[in-house]
mmCIF file of C-alpha atoms in Angstrom:
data_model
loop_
_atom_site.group_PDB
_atom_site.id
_atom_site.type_symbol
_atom_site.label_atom_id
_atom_site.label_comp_id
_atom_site.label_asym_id
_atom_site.label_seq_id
_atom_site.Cartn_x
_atom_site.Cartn_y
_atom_site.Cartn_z
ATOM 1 C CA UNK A 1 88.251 97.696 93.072
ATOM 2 C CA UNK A 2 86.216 96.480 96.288
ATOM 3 C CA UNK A 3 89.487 96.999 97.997
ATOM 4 C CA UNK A 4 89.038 100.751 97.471
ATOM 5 C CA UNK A 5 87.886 102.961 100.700
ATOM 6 C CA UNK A 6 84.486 104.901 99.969
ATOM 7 C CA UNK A 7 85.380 106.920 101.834
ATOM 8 C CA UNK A 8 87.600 108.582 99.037
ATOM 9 C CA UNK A 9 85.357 108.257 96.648
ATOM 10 C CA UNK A 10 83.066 110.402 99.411
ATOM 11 C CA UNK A 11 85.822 112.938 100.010
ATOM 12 C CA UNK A 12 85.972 113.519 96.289
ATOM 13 C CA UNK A 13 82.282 113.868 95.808
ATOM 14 C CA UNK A 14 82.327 116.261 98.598
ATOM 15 C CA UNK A 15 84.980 118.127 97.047
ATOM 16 C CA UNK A 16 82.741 118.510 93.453
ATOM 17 C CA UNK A 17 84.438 115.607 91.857
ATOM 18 C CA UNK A 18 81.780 114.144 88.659
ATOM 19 C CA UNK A 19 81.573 110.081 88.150
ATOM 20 C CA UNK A 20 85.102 110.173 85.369
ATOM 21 C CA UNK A 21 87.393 112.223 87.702
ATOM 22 C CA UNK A 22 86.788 110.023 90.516
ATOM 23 C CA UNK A 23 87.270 106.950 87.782
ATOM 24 C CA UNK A 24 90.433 108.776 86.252
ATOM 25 C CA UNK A 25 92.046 110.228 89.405
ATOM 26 C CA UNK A 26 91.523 108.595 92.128
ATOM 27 C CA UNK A 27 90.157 104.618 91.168
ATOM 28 C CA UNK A 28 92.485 103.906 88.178
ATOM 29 C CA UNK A 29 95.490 104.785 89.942
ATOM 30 C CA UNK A 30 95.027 102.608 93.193
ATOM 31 C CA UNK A 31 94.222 99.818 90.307
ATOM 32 C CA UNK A 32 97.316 99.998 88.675
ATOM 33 C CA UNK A 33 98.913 96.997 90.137
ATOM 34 C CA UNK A 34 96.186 94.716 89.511
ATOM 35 C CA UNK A 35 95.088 95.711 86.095
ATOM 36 C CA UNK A 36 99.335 95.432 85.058
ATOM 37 C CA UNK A 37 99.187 91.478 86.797
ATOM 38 C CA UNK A 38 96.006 90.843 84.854
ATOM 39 C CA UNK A 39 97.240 92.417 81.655
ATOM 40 C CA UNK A 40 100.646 90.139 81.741
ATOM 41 C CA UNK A 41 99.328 87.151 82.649
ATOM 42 C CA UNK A 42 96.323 87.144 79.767
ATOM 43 C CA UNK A 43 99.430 88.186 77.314
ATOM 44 C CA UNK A 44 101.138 84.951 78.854
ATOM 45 C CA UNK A 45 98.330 82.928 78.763
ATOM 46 C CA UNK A 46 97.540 83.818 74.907
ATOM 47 C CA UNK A 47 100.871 83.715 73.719
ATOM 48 C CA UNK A 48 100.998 79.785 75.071
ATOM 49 C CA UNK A 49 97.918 79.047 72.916
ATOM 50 C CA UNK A 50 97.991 75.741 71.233
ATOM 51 C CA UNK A 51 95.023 74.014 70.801
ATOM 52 C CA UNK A 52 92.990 77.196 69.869
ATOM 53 C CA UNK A 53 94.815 78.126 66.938
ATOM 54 C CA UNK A 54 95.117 74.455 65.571
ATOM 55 C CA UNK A 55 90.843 74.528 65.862
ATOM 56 C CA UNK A 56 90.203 77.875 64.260
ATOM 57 C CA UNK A 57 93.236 78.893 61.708
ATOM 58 C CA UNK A 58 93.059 76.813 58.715
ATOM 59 C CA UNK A 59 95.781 78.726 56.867
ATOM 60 C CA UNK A 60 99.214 77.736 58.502
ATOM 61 C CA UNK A 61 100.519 81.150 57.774
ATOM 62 C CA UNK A 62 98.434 82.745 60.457
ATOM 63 C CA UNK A 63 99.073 80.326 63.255
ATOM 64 C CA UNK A 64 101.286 81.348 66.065
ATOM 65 C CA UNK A 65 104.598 80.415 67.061
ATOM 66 C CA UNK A 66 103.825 77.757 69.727
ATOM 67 C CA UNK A 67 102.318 75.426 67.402
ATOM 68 C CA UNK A 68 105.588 75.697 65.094
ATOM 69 C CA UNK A 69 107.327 74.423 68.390
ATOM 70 C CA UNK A 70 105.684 71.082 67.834
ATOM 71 C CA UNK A 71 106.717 70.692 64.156
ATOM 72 C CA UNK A 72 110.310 72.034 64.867
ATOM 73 C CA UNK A 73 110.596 69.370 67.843
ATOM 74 C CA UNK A 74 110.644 66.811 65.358
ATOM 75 C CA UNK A 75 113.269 67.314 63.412
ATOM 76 C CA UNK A 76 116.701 68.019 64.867
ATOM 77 C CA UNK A 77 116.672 68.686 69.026
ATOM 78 C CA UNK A 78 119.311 71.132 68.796
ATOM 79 C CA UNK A 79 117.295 73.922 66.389
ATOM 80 C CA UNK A 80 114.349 72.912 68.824
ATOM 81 C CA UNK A 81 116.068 74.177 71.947
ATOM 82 C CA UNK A 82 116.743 76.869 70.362
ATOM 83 C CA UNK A 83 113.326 77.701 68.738
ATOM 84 C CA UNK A 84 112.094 77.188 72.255
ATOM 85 C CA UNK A 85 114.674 79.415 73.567
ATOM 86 C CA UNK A 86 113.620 82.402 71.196
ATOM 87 C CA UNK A 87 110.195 81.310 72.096
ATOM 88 C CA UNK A 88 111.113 82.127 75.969
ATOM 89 C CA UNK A 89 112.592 85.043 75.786
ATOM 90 C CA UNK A 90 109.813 87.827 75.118
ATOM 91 C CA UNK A 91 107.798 85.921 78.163
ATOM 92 C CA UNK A 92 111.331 86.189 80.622
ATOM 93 C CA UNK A 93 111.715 89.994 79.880
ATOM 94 C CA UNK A 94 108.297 90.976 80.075
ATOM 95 C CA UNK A 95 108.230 88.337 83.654
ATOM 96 C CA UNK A 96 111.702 90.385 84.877
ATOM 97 C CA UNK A 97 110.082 93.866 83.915
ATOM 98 C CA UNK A 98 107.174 93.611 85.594
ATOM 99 C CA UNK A 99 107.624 91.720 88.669
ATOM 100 C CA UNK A 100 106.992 93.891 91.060
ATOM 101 C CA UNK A 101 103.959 94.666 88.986
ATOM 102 C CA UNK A 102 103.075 90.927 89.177
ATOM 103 C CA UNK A 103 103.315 90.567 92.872
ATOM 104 C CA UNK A 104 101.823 93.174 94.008
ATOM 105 C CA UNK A 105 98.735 92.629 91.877
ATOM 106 C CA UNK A 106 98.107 89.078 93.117
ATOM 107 C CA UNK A 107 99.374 90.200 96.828
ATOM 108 C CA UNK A 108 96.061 92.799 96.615
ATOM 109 C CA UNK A 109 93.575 90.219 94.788
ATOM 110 C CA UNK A 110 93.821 87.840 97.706
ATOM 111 C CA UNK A 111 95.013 84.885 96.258
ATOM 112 C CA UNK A 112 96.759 81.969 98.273
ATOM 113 C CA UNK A 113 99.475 80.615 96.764
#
């Protein structure tokens, strides 16, 4: 949000604008792309939890899939590909859907890959 001009946020207080419509209208929307890369990667980043889960859920039926992905990986390899497969997927379609989303929000935060 320090990317954004003042002087739009000027131009709209000129104009009459109050403190939300400036938020809502003309703030928000130049944000998009950053707060859509922020949103996907925290979703990423707590659906890979591992070590969190196995601290603070005691009951086994509340822990999340990626600490079944350990258990599973010691039976049989071939239902553990595939557990890990089905694991993948929701991450690859939300990753496909939203790229342009996702590289256009780190492109604007400045980050150096």
């Amino acid at each position: 949000m320090m990317a954004i001009p003042y002087s739009y946020i000027e131009a709209a207080r000129v104009d009459g604008a109050g403190h939300l419509y400036i938020f809502g209208r003309i703030v928000l929307p130049m944000c998009t792309t950053g707060i859509a890369a922020l949103s996907i990667l925290i979703f990423i980043d707590n659906w890979n939890m591992v070590e969190q889960p196995l601290i603070f859920l005691n009951d086994a039926n509340k822990q999340p899939l990626s600490v079944y992905l350990a258990l599973i990986s010691e039976g049989e390899r071939g239902i553990a590909f595939a557990a890990s497969a089905l694991y993948m997927l929701p991450l690859i379609l939300i990753a496909l859907y939203a790229e342009r989303y996702l590289v256009e929000g780190i492109q604007l935060s400045g980050i150096k890959g």
